[in-house]
mmCIF file of C-alpha atoms in Angstrom:
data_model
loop_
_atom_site.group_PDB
_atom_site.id
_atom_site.type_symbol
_atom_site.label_atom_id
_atom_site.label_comp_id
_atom_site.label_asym_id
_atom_site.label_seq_id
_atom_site.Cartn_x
_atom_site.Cartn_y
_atom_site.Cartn_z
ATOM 1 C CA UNK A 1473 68.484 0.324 -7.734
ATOM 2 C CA UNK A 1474 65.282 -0.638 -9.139
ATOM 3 C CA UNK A 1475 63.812 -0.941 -6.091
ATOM 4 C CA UNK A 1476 64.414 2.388 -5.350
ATOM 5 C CA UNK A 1477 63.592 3.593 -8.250
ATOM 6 C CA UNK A 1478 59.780 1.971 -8.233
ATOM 7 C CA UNK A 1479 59.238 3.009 -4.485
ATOM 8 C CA UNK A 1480 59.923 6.709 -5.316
ATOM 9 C CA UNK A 1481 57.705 6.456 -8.671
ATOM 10 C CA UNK A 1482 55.070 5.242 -6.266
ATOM 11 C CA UNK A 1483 55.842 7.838 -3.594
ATOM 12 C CA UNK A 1484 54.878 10.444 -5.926
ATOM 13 C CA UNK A 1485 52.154 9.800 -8.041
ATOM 14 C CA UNK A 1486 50.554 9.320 -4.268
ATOM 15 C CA UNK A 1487 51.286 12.513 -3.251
ATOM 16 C CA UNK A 1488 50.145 14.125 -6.645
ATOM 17 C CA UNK A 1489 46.413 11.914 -5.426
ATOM 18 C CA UNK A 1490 43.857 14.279 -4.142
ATOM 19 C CA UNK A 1491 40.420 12.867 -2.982
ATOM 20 C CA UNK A 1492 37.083 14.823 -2.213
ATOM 21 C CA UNK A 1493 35.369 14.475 0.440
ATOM 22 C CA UNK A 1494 31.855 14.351 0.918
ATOM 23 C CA UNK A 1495 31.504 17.387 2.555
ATOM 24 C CA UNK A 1496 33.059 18.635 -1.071
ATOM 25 C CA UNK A 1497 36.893 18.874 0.573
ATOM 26 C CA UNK A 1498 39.869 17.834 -0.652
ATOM 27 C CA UNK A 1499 42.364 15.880 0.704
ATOM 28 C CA UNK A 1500 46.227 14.753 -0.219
ATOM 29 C CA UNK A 1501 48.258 12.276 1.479
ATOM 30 C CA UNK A 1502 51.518 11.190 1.317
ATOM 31 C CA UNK A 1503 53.403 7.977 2.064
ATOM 32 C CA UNK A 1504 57.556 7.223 3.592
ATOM 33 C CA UNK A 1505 58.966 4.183 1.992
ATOM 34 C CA UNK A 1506 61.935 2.010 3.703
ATOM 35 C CA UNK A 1507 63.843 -0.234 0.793
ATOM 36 C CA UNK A 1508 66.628 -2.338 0.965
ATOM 37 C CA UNK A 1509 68.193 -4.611 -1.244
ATOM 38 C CA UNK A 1510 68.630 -8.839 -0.369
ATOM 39 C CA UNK A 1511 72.274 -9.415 -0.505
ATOM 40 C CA UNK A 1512 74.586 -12.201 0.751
ATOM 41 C CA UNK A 1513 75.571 -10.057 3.887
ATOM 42 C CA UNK A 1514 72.303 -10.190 5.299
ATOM 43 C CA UNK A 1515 71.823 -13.608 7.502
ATOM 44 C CA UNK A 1516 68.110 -14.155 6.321
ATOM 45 C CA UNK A 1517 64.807 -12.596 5.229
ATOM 46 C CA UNK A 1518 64.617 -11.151 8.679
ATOM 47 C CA UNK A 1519 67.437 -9.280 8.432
ATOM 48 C CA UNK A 1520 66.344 -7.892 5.637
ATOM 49 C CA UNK A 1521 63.208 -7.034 6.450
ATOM 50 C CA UNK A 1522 64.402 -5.174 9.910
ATOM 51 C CA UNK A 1523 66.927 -3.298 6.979
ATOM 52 C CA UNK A 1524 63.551 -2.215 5.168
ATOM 53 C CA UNK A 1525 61.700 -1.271 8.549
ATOM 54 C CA UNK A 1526 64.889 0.745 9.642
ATOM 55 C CA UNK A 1527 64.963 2.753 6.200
ATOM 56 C CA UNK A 1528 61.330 3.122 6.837
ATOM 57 C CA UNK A 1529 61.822 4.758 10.209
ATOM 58 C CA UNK A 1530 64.645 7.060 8.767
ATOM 59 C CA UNK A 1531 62.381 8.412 6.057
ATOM 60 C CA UNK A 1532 59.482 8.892 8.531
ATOM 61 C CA UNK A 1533 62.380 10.826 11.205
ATOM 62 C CA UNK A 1534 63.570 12.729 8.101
ATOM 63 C CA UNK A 1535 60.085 14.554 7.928
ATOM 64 C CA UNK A 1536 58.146 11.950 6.328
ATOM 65 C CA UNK A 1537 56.912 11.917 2.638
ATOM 66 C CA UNK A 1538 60.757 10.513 1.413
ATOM 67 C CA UNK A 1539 62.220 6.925 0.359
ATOM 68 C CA UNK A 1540 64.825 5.885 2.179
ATOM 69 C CA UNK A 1541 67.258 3.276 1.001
ATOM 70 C CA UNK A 1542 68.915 1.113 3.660
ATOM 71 C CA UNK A 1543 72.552 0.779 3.199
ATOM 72 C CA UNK A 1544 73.100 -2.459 3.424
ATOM 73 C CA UNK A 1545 72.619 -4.721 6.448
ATOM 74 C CA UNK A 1546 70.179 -3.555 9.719
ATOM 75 C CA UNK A 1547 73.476 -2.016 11.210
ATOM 76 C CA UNK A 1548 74.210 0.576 8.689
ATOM 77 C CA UNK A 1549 72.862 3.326 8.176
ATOM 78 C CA UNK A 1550 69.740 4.056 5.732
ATOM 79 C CA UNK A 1551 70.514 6.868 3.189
ATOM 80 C CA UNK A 1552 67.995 8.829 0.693
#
């Protein structure tokens, strides 16, 4: 999935980012992605925006720092 693919490429060149402070500190950060595909099972853009948001919150109850790709519609289950 292409999607996938460009949210993970993005995923890590963030958490390769380090930033210094001006107290001459350095900091990382990291981000947790939620994707999902529009398909002709979802009802609307709503539906698949709640499938994005519910990958999201997977990745972040995974440990954070992951992409998650929904599988499918907001009912099923997101999977990395």
């Amino acid at each position: 999935d292409d999607a996938y693919a460009t949210a993970e490429r993005l995923r890590r060149l963030i958490q390769l980012a380090h930033f210094e402070t001006d107290k001459g500190g350095h900091l990382g950060c990291t981000i947790s992605l939620g994707v999902a595909s529009y398909h002709k099972g979802l009802k609307d853009y709503r539906d698949w925006f709640r499938a994005a948001d519910k990958a999201l919150y997977a990745a972040k109850a995974e440990g954070r720092n992951k992409t998650v790709l929904a599988g499918g519609t907001p009912e099923m289950p997101a999977y990395t």
